[in-house]
């Protein structure tokens, strides 16, 4: 790469390439880099087969810069094929067109604390907090919900159509939270803290503010409600992921000790908690059998078998996620159209374009009327041709 990066953000674009922004440079803290890069470079095809190893492949450096003041901006590739870069400062919100190599200003985010000094006395900014591309049918997400990162702001903020709206709040503000898209399209928030290494009343379990152990859930109407309580507070360096069986694995944390002992040598909690959403305890679940063509092109048919065809009302794709510091740029939820039914076989239609769902692997769930998911199977969306991305793949040289 053209510059070293510490705490950058990476997102997969519609062409399947990784777009890399921000992060502190190799010179150290306080030297954020504005350089935008893309891997692999346009001189290489996006690798699809496992036999293709992109060792030694180069990157493209774009002419457009992304001068984020702080690390880990939220990056999302939405259904228009463009990259939305949402910084932690209210005034650093940008729209990137990597095909045209341009950047457009987005409106300032309407945080309730904008203009106020931050906890350290400097410029106010959101701390590490989550953001999610909201489900929007089979064409892919067209809006982002920003939440968390401010212990004094329970509001959630939705960016749609280039405009911000304040949505329904959570019960309280929290930082270091992880918010996940569930197979039924609802949201789940787990983990959280008062600040980076401050859990409300001190850094260790006995002194932590217990409210940050409560999960929160958002339904299809956008309403939030508090849910079960986690066994441990989990803040900085915590994480969570949706498993293919529909459960949620909750992991990590920097300061909370399993033995509640501040003097133990290893201050990283390696325990795991499993959360079972209510949809796993509301009767029978649909069954997904074979996926007959697990590697498909866009708009192609996906044929699957099921022993419960009469129970299946929906089919969805859920992207596997990679997250750190509450930043998760790979989440995505798409509805699949059920084109036909024949006995124990369903014919589904893959997403229409790569802008709807970037190429890669996805979990395929079948759901019943109550929203209970089957166990997932895996499909792989093939990288599209240049025409199918709705963008033009061009080689961009440093300094052009």
CSV table of C-alpha atoms in Angstrom, one decimal:
chain,number,residue,atom,x,y,z
A,1,UNK,CA,0.0,0.0,0.0
A,2,UNK,CA,1.1,3.6,-0.5
A,3,UNK,CA,0.8,4.5,3.2
A,4,UNK,CA,0.8,2.6,6.5
A,5,UNK,CA,-2.5,2.5,8.3
A,6,UNK,CA,-3.5,2.0,11.9
A,7,UNK,CA,-7.3,1.7,12.6
A,8,UNK,CA,-8.5,2.2,9.0
A,9,UNK,CA,-11.9,1.3,7.6
A,10,UNK,CA,-12.5,-1.1,4.7
A,11,UNK,CA,-15.6,-1.8,2.7
A,12,UNK,CA,-16.4,-4.1,-0.3
A,13,UNK,CA,-17.6,-2.0,-3.3
A,14,UNK,CA,-20.1,-3.2,-5.9
A,15,UNK,CA,-17.2,-4.3,-8.1
A,16,UNK,CA,-16.0,-6.6,-5.3
A,17,UNK,CA,-12.9,-4.6,-4.6
A,18,UNK,CA,-11.9,-3.4,-1.1
A,19,UNK,CA,-12.1,0.3,-0.6
A,20,UNK,CA,-9.7,1.5,2.1
A,21,UNK,CA,-9.9,4.8,3.9
A,22,UNK,CA,-8.6,6.7,6.9
A,23,UNK,CA,-6.5,5.3,9.8
A,24,UNK,CA,-3.4,6.8,11.4
A,25,UNK,CA,-0.3,6.7,9.2
A,26,UNK,CA,3.0,4.9,10.0
A,27,UNK,CA,4.2,8.1,11.6
A,28,UNK,CA,2.0,7.4,14.7
A,29,UNK,CA,-1.1,8.7,16.5
A,30,UNK,CA,-2.4,12.1,15.3
A,31,UNK,CA,-1.4,11.6,11.7
A,32,UNK,CA,-4.6,10.4,9.9
A,33,UNK,CA,-4.1,9.8,6.3
A,34,UNK,CA,-6.5,11.1,3.6
A,35,UNK,CA,-5.4,8.6,1.0
A,36,UNK,CA,-8.1,6.4,-0.5
A,37,UNK,CA,-6.9,3.1,-2.0
A,38,UNK,CA,-8.6,0.1,-3.6
A,39,UNK,CA,-7.6,-3.6,-3.7
A,40,UNK,CA,-7.0,-5.3,-6.0
A,41,UNK,CA,-6.0,-2.7,-8.5
A,42,UNK,CA,-8.1,-2.5,-11.7
A,43,UNK,CA,-5.4,-4.4,-13.6
A,44,UNK,CA,-6.5,-7.6,-11.8
A,45,UNK,CA,-9.8,-9.4,-11.8
A,46,UNK,CA,-11.5,-9.7,-8.4
A,47,UNK,CA,-10.4,-13.2,-7.2
A,48,UNK,CA,-13.2,-15.6,-7.0
A,49,UNK,CA,-11.8,-19.1,-7.1
A,50,UNK,CA,-10.0,-20.4,-4.0
A,51,UNK,CA,-7.0,-21.3,-6.3
A,52,UNK,CA,-6.4,-17.6,-7.1
A,53,UNK,CA,-4.1,-16.1,-4.5
A,54,UNK,CA,-3.6,-12.4,-4.9
A,55,UNK,CA,-0.1,-12.4,-3.5
A,56,UNK,CA,1.9,-9.4,-4.6
A,57,UNK,CA,-1.1,-7.7,-6.3
A,58,UNK,CA,-1.1,-3.9,-6.1
A,59,UNK,CA,-3.6,-1.3,-5.1
A,60,UNK,CA,-5.1,1.7,-6.9
A,61,UNK,CA,-4.7,5.1,-5.3
A,62,UNK,CA,-7.6,7.3,-6.1
A,63,UNK,CA,-7.3,11.0,-6.8
A,64,UNK,CA,-10.1,11.7,-4.4
A,65,UNK,CA,-9.1,12.1,-0.8
A,66,UNK,CA,-11.0,11.3,2.4
A,67,UNK,CA,-9.7,13.6,5.1
A,68,UNK,CA,-11.4,12.1,8.1
A,69,UNK,CA,-10.2,13.7,11.4
A,70,UNK,CA,-10.7,10.5,13.4
A,71,UNK,CA,-10.1,6.8,12.8
A,72,UNK,CA,-12.6,4.1,11.9
A,73,UNK,CA,-15.2,6.1,9.9
A,74,UNK,CA,-18.3,4.1,9.0
A,75,UNK,CA,-18.3,3.0,5.4
A,76,UNK,CA,-21.2,1.5,3.5
A,77,UNK,CA,-21.8,0.5,-0.2
A,78,UNK,CA,-25.5,1.1,-0.8
A,79,UNK,CA,-27.8,0.1,-3.7
A,80,UNK,CA,-26.6,3.0,-5.9
A,81,UNK,CA,-23.2,1.4,-5.9
A,82,UNK,CA,-21.6,4.4,-4.2
A,83,UNK,CA,-19.6,4.4,-0.9
A,84,UNK,CA,-21.0,6.4,2.0
A,85,UNK,CA,-18.3,7.6,4.4
A,86,UNK,CA,-19.8,8.7,7.8
A,87,UNK,CA,-17.2,10.1,10.1
A,88,UNK,CA,-17.3,10.5,13.8
A,89,UNK,CA,-17.3,14.3,13.5
A,90,UNK,CA,-20.8,15.7,12.5
A,91,UNK,CA,-19.3,17.6,9.6
A,92,UNK,CA,-17.4,14.8,8.0
A,93,UNK,CA,-20.0,13.0,6.0
A,94,UNK,CA,-19.2,12.2,2.4
A,95,UNK,CA,-20.4,10.3,-0.6
A,96,UNK,CA,-17.7,8.6,-2.7
A,97,UNK,CA,-18.1,7.5,-6.3
A,98,UNK,CA,-15.1,5.3,-6.8
A,99,UNK,CA,-15.8,4.6,-10.5
A,100,UNK,CA,-15.9,8.4,-11.3
A,101,UNK,CA,-13.3,9.1,-8.6
A,102,UNK,CA,-15.3,11.9,-7.0
A,103,UNK,CA,-16.4,12.9,-3.5
A,104,UNK,CA,-19.6,14.8,-2.6
A,105,UNK,CA,-20.5,16.5,0.7
A,106,UNK,CA,-23.4,15.1,2.7
A,107,UNK,CA,-25.3,17.1,5.2
A,108,UNK,CA,-24.0,17.4,8.8
A,109,UNK,CA,-25.4,14.7,11.1
A,110,UNK,CA,-27.9,16.2,13.5
A,111,UNK,CA,-26.4,14.9,16.7
A,112,UNK,CA,-27.8,16.5,19.9
A,113,UNK,CA,-24.3,17.3,21.1
A,114,UNK,CA,-22.9,18.9,18.0
A,115,UNK,CA,-21.0,22.1,18.7
A,116,UNK,CA,-20.4,21.1,22.3
A,117,UNK,CA,-17.0,20.3,23.7
A,118,UNK,CA,-16.1,16.6,24.0
A,119,UNK,CA,-15.3,14.7,27.3
A,120,UNK,CA,-11.6,15.5,26.8
A,121,UNK,CA,-12.4,19.3,26.4
A,122,UNK,CA,-11.6,19.2,22.7
A,123,UNK,CA,-14.0,19.1,19.7
A,124,UNK,CA,-17.0,16.9,20.4
A,125,UNK,CA,-17.2,13.7,18.3
A,126,UNK,CA,-18.9,10.3,18.5
A,127,UNK,CA,-16.8,7.7,20.1
A,128,UNK,CA,-16.8,4.1,18.8
A,129,UNK,CA,-20.4,3.2,18.1
A,130,UNK,CA,-22.4,1.1,15.6
A,131,UNK,CA,-24.1,1.8,12.4
A,132,UNK,CA,-26.2,-0.5,10.2
A,133,UNK,CA,-27.5,-0.5,6.6
A,134,UNK,CA,-31.2,-0.9,7.0
A,135,UNK,CA,-33.0,-3.7,5.1
A,136,UNK,CA,-34.9,-2.5,2.1
A,137,UNK,CA,-36.1,-5.5,0.1
A,138,UNK,CA,-34.4,-7.3,-2.8
A,139,UNK,CA,-32.7,-4.3,-4.3
A,140,UNK,CA,-30.4,-3.9,-1.3
A,141,UNK,CA,-30.1,-1.2,1.4
A,142,UNK,CA,-30.6,2.5,0.5
A,143,UNK,CA,-30.2,4.0,4.0
A,144,UNK,CA,-28.0,3.8,7.0
A,145,UNK,CA,-28.9,4.0,10.7
A,146,UNK,CA,-26.2,5.5,12.9
A,147,UNK,CA,-26.5,4.8,16.7
A,148,UNK,CA,-24.2,4.5,19.6
A,149,UNK,CA,-20.9,6.2,20.2
A,150,UNK,CA,-22.3,8.9,22.5
A,151,UNK,CA,-23.3,8.0,26.1
A,152,UNK,CA,-25.5,11.1,26.3
A,153,UNK,CA,-27.4,10.6,23.1
A,154,UNK,CA,-29.9,7.7,22.9
A,155,UNK,CA,-31.2,8.9,19.5
A,156,UNK,CA,-30.7,7.0,16.3
A,157,UNK,CA,-30.0,8.9,13.0
A,158,UNK,CA,-31.0,7.7,9.6
A,159,UNK,CA,-29.4,8.8,6.4
A,160,UNK,CA,-31.6,8.3,3.4
A,161,UNK,CA,-31.8,10.1,0.0
A,162,UNK,CA,-29.0,12.4,1.1
A,163,UNK,CA,-30.9,13.7,4.1
A,164,UNK,CA,-30.7,12.9,7.9
A,165,UNK,CA,-33.7,12.1,10.0
A,166,UNK,CA,-33.8,11.5,13.8
A,167,UNK,CA,-35.4,8.1,14.4
A,168,UNK,CA,-36.8,6.5,17.5
A,169,UNK,CA,-34.3,6.4,20.4
A,170,UNK,CA,-32.9,3.5,22.4
A,171,UNK,CA,-33.3,3.4,26.1
A,172,UNK,CA,-30.0,5.1,26.8
A,173,UNK,CA,-26.8,6.2,25.1
A,174,UNK,CA,-23.8,3.9,25.0
A,175,UNK,CA,-20.5,3.5,23.3
A,176,UNK,CA,-18.5,0.4,22.3
A,177,UNK,CA,-21.8,-1.3,21.3
A,178,UNK,CA,-22.3,-3.8,18.5
A,179,UNK,CA,-25.6,-3.7,16.5
A,180,UNK,CA,-26.4,-6.7,14.2
A,181,UNK,CA,-28.9,-7.4,11.5
A,182,UNK,CA,-30.8,-10.5,12.3
A,183,UNK,CA,-32.2,-12.9,9.7
A,184,UNK,CA,-35.7,-11.6,10.2
A,185,UNK,CA,-34.5,-8.0,9.5
A,186,UNK,CA,-34.7,-6.7,13.0
A,187,UNK,CA,-31.8,-5.2,14.8
A,188,UNK,CA,-30.0,-6.4,18.0
A,189,UNK,CA,-27.7,-4.3,20.1
A,190,UNK,CA,-25.3,-6.0,22.5
A,191,UNK,CA,-22.3,-4.8,24.5
A,192,UNK,CA,-21.6,-1.2,25.4
A,193,UNK,CA,-19.9,1.0,27.9
A,194,UNK,CA,-19.7,4.6,29.2
A,195,UNK,CA,-16.5,5.3,27.3
A,196,UNK,CA,-13.5,3.6,25.8
A,197,UNK,CA,-12.0,2.3,29.1
A,198,UNK,CA,-14.7,3.5,31.4
A,199,UNK,CA,-17.6,1.2,32.2
A,200,UNK,CA,-19.6,3.7,34.2
A,201,UNK,CA,-18.3,3.3,37.7
A,202,UNK,CA,-14.8,2.0,37.1
A,203,UNK,CA,-13.0,-0.4,34.8
A,204,UNK,CA,-13.8,-3.8,36.3
A,205,UNK,CA,-16.9,-6.0,36.7
A,206,UNK,CA,-17.9,-5.2,40.3
A,207,UNK,CA,-17.9,-1.5,39.5
A,208,UNK,CA,-19.4,-1.5,36.0
A,209,UNK,CA,-22.7,0.2,35.3
A,210,UNK,CA,-25.1,-2.8,35.0
A,211,UNK,CA,-27.3,-1.1,32.4
A,212,UNK,CA,-24.7,-1.7,29.7
A,213,UNK,CA,-25.2,-5.4,30.0
A,214,UNK,CA,-28.8,-5.1,28.7
A,215,UNK,CA,-29.3,-6.0,25.0
A,216,UNK,CA,-31.8,-3.9,23.0
A,217,UNK,CA,-33.9,-5.0,20.0
A,218,UNK,CA,-35.5,-2.9,17.2
A,219,UNK,CA,-38.6,-4.3,15.5
A,220,UNK,CA,-39.9,-3.7,11.9
A,221,UNK,CA,-41.7,-0.6,13.1
A,222,UNK,CA,-38.4,1.0,14.4
A,223,UNK,CA,-39.4,0.6,18.0
A,224,UNK,CA,-36.7,-0.4,20.5
A,225,UNK,CA,-37.1,-2.5,23.7
A,226,UNK,CA,-34.7,-3.8,26.3
A,227,UNK,CA,-34.0,-7.5,26.2
A,228,UNK,CA,-32.1,-10.1,28.3
A,229,UNK,CA,-29.1,-9.2,30.4
A,230,UNK,CA,-25.6,-10.4,29.4
A,231,UNK,CA,-23.6,-12.2,32.0
A,232,UNK,CA,-20.6,-9.9,31.6
A,233,UNK,CA,-20.3,-6.2,30.7
A,234,UNK,CA,-18.5,-6.0,27.4
A,235,UNK,CA,-17.1,-2.8,26.1
A,236,UNK,CA,-13.9,-1.9,24.3
A,237,UNK,CA,-12.8,-4.6,21.9
A,238,UNK,CA,-16.0,-6.6,22.4
A,239,UNK,CA,-17.7,-8.1,19.4
A,240,UNK,CA,-20.7,-10.1,18.2
A,241,UNK,CA,-21.6,-12.1,15.1
A,242,UNK,CA,-24.8,-13.9,13.8
A,243,UNK,CA,-24.2,-17.6,13.4
A,244,UNK,CA,-25.6,-19.7,10.6
A,245,UNK,CA,-28.0,-21.4,13.0
A,246,UNK,CA,-29.6,-18.1,13.9
A,247,UNK,CA,-27.9,-17.6,17.3
A,248,UNK,CA,-25.6,-14.7,18.2
A,249,UNK,CA,-22.1,-15.3,19.5
A,250,UNK,CA,-20.9,-12.5,21.8
A,251,UNK,CA,-17.2,-12.2,22.5
A,252,UNK,CA,-14.3,-10.2,23.7
A,253,UNK,CA,-13.6,-7.1,25.9
A,254,UNK,CA,-10.4,-5.5,27.0
A,255,UNK,CA,-10.9,-4.9,30.7
A,256,UNK,CA,-13.6,-7.1,32.2
A,257,UNK,CA,-12.0,-10.0,34.1
A,258,UNK,CA,-13.7,-13.4,34.2
A,259,UNK,CA,-12.6,-13.8,37.8
A,260,UNK,CA,-13.3,-10.1,38.7
A,261,UNK,CA,-9.7,-9.8,39.6
A,262,UNK,CA,-7.9,-6.6,38.4
A,263,UNK,CA,-4.5,-8.2,39.1
A,264,UNK,CA,-4.5,-11.1,36.7
A,265,UNK,CA,-1.9,-11.1,34.0
A,266,UNK,CA,-4.1,-11.4,30.9
A,267,UNK,CA,-6.5,-8.5,30.8
A,268,UNK,CA,-8.4,-9.8,27.7
A,269,UNK,CA,-11.5,-11.7,28.4
A,270,UNK,CA,-11.6,-14.8,26.2
A,271,UNK,CA,-15.1,-16.0,27.2
A,272,UNK,CA,-18.0,-16.5,24.9
A,273,UNK,CA,-21.7,-15.9,25.4
A,274,UNK,CA,-24.5,-17.2,23.2
A,275,UNK,CA,-27.7,-15.3,22.8
A,276,UNK,CA,-30.7,-17.1,21.4
A,277,UNK,CA,-33.2,-14.6,19.9
A,278,UNK,CA,-36.9,-15.2,20.6
A,279,UNK,CA,-37.5,-16.5,17.1
A,280,UNK,CA,-35.8,-19.7,18.1
A,281,UNK,CA,-38.3,-20.4,20.9
A,282,UNK,CA,-41.6,-19.7,19.2
A,283,UNK,CA,-42.5,-23.1,17.7
A,284,UNK,CA,-41.1,-25.0,14.8
A,285,UNK,CA,-38.6,-23.6,12.3
A,286,UNK,CA,-38.5,-24.0,8.5
A,287,UNK,CA,-36.0,-26.5,7.1
A,288,UNK,CA,-33.5,-25.7,4.4
A,289,UNK,CA,-32.2,-28.7,2.5
A,290,UNK,CA,-29.9,-28.7,-0.5
A,291,UNK,CA,-28.8,-25.6,-2.4
A,292,UNK,CA,-28.4,-27.0,-5.9
A,293,UNK,CA,-26.4,-24.1,-7.3
A,294,UNK,CA,-24.6,-22.4,-4.5
A,295,UNK,CA,-22.4,-20.4,-6.8
A,296,UNK,CA,-24.6,-18.0,-8.8
A,297,UNK,CA,-24.5,-14.9,-11.0
A,298,UNK,CA,-26.7,-11.9,-10.5
A,299,UNK,CA,-30.4,-12.3,-11.3
A,300,UNK,CA,-30.0,-16.0,-11.8
A,301,UNK,CA,-32.3,-18.6,-10.2
A,302,UNK,CA,-31.3,-20.4,-7.0
A,303,UNK,CA,-33.0,-23.8,-6.5
A,304,UNK,CA,-33.3,-25.1,-3.0
A,305,UNK,CA,-35.1,-28.0,-1.3
A,306,UNK,CA,-37.1,-27.9,1.9
A,307,UNK,CA,-39.0,-30.5,3.8
A,308,UNK,CA,-41.4,-27.7,5.1
A,309,UNK,CA,-42.4,-25.9,1.9
A,310,UNK,CA,-45.8,-24.8,3.3
A,311,UNK,CA,-44.1,-23.0,6.2
A,312,UNK,CA,-41.7,-20.9,4.0
A,313,UNK,CA,-42.9,-17.4,3.4
A,314,UNK,CA,-39.6,-15.5,2.9
A,315,UNK,CA,-36.1,-16.2,1.8
A,316,UNK,CA,-33.2,-13.8,2.8
A,317,UNK,CA,-29.5,-13.4,2.4
A,318,UNK,CA,-27.5,-12.2,5.3
A,319,UNK,CA,-23.8,-11.3,4.9
A,320,UNK,CA,-21.2,-12.7,7.2
A,321,UNK,CA,-19.6,-9.9,9.1
A,322,UNK,CA,-16.2,-8.7,10.1
A,323,UNK,CA,-16.1,-6.1,12.8
A,324,UNK,CA,-13.9,-4.3,15.3
A,325,UNK,CA,-14.3,-1.3,17.6
A,326,UNK,CA,-18.1,-1.3,16.9
A,327,UNK,CA,-17.3,-0.7,13.2
A,328,UNK,CA,-19.0,-3.3,10.9
A,329,UNK,CA,-18.9,-2.3,7.2
A,330,UNK,CA,-19.9,-5.8,5.8
A,331,UNK,CA,-23.4,-6.2,7.2
A,332,UNK,CA,-26.2,-6.6,4.6
A,333,UNK,CA,-29.7,-8.1,4.6
A,334,UNK,CA,-31.6,-8.8,1.3
A,335,UNK,CA,-35.0,-10.4,0.6
A,336,UNK,CA,-34.9,-13.0,-2.2
A,337,UNK,CA,-38.0,-13.2,-4.4
A,338,UNK,CA,-39.6,-16.6,-4.4
A,339,UNK,CA,-40.3,-17.2,-8.1
A,340,UNK,CA,-41.9,-20.6,-8.0
A,341,UNK,CA,-42.8,-23.6,-5.8
A,342,UNK,CA,-43.0,-27.2,-6.8
A,343,UNK,CA,-43.4,-29.8,-4.1
A,344,UNK,CA,-40.4,-29.7,-1.8
A,345,UNK,CA,-38.5,-27.3,-4.2
A,346,UNK,CA,-38.3,-23.5,-4.3
A,347,UNK,CA,-36.9,-21.4,-7.0
A,348,UNK,CA,-35.5,-18.2,-5.7
A,349,UNK,CA,-34.0,-15.2,-7.6
A,350,UNK,CA,-30.6,-13.9,-6.8
A,351,UNK,CA,-30.1,-10.2,-6.2
A,352,UNK,CA,-30.5,-8.2,-9.4
A,353,UNK,CA,-27.1,-6.4,-9.4
A,354,UNK,CA,-23.8,-6.2,-7.5
A,355,UNK,CA,-24.9,-2.8,-6.2
A,356,UNK,CA,-27.7,-4.6,-4.4
A,357,UNK,CA,-25.3,-7.1,-2.9
A,358,UNK,CA,-21.5,-7.0,-3.5
A,359,UNK,CA,-20.0,-10.3,-4.7
A,360,UNK,CA,-19.0,-12.8,-2.1
A,361,UNK,CA,-20.4,-15.4,0.3
A,362,UNK,CA,-23.8,-15.0,2.0
A,363,UNK,CA,-25.9,-17.0,4.4
A,364,UNK,CA,-29.3,-18.1,2.9
A,365,UNK,CA,-32.1,-18.4,5.4
A,366,UNK,CA,-35.7,-19.6,4.8
A,367,UNK,CA,-38.2,-17.9,7.2
A,368,UNK,CA,-41.8,-18.7,8.2
A,369,UNK,CA,-44.6,-16.2,8.8
A,370,UNK,CA,-43.6,-15.6,12.5
A,371,UNK,CA,-40.0,-14.7,11.4
A,372,UNK,CA,-38.3,-17.9,12.6
A,373,UNK,CA,-35.4,-18.7,10.4
A,374,UNK,CA,-34.1,-22.1,9.2
A,375,UNK,CA,-30.5,-23.0,9.7
A,376,UNK,CA,-28.5,-21.2,6.9
A,377,UNK,CA,-26.8,-22.6,3.8
A,378,UNK,CA,-24.1,-20.7,2.0
A,379,UNK,CA,-24.2,-19.2,-1.5
A,380,UNK,CA,-21.6,-17.3,-3.4
A,381,UNK,CA,-22.5,-14.4,-5.7
A,382,UNK,CA,-20.0,-14.3,-8.5
A,383,UNK,CA,-18.1,-11.1,-9.3
A,384,UNK,CA,-20.0,-9.4,-12.1
A,385,UNK,CA,-18.7,-8.2,-15.4
A,386,UNK,CA,-18.0,-4.5,-15.7
A,387,UNK,CA,-21.4,-3.8,-17.2
A,388,UNK,CA,-23.2,-5.5,-14.4
A,389,UNK,CA,-21.8,-3.3,-11.7
A,390,UNK,CA,-23.3,-0.2,-13.1
A,391,UNK,CA,-19.8,1.3,-12.9
A,392,UNK,CA,-16.7,1.5,-15.1
A,393,UNK,CA,-13.5,-0.2,-13.9
A,394,UNK,CA,-10.6,2.0,-14.7
A,395,UNK,CA,-7.0,1.9,-13.7
A,396,UNK,CA,-6.1,4.9,-11.5
A,397,UNK,CA,-2.4,5.6,-11.1
A,398,UNK,CA,-0.9,7.5,-8.1
A,399,UNK,CA,-0.4,11.1,-9.1
A,400,UNK,CA,-2.9,11.1,-12.0
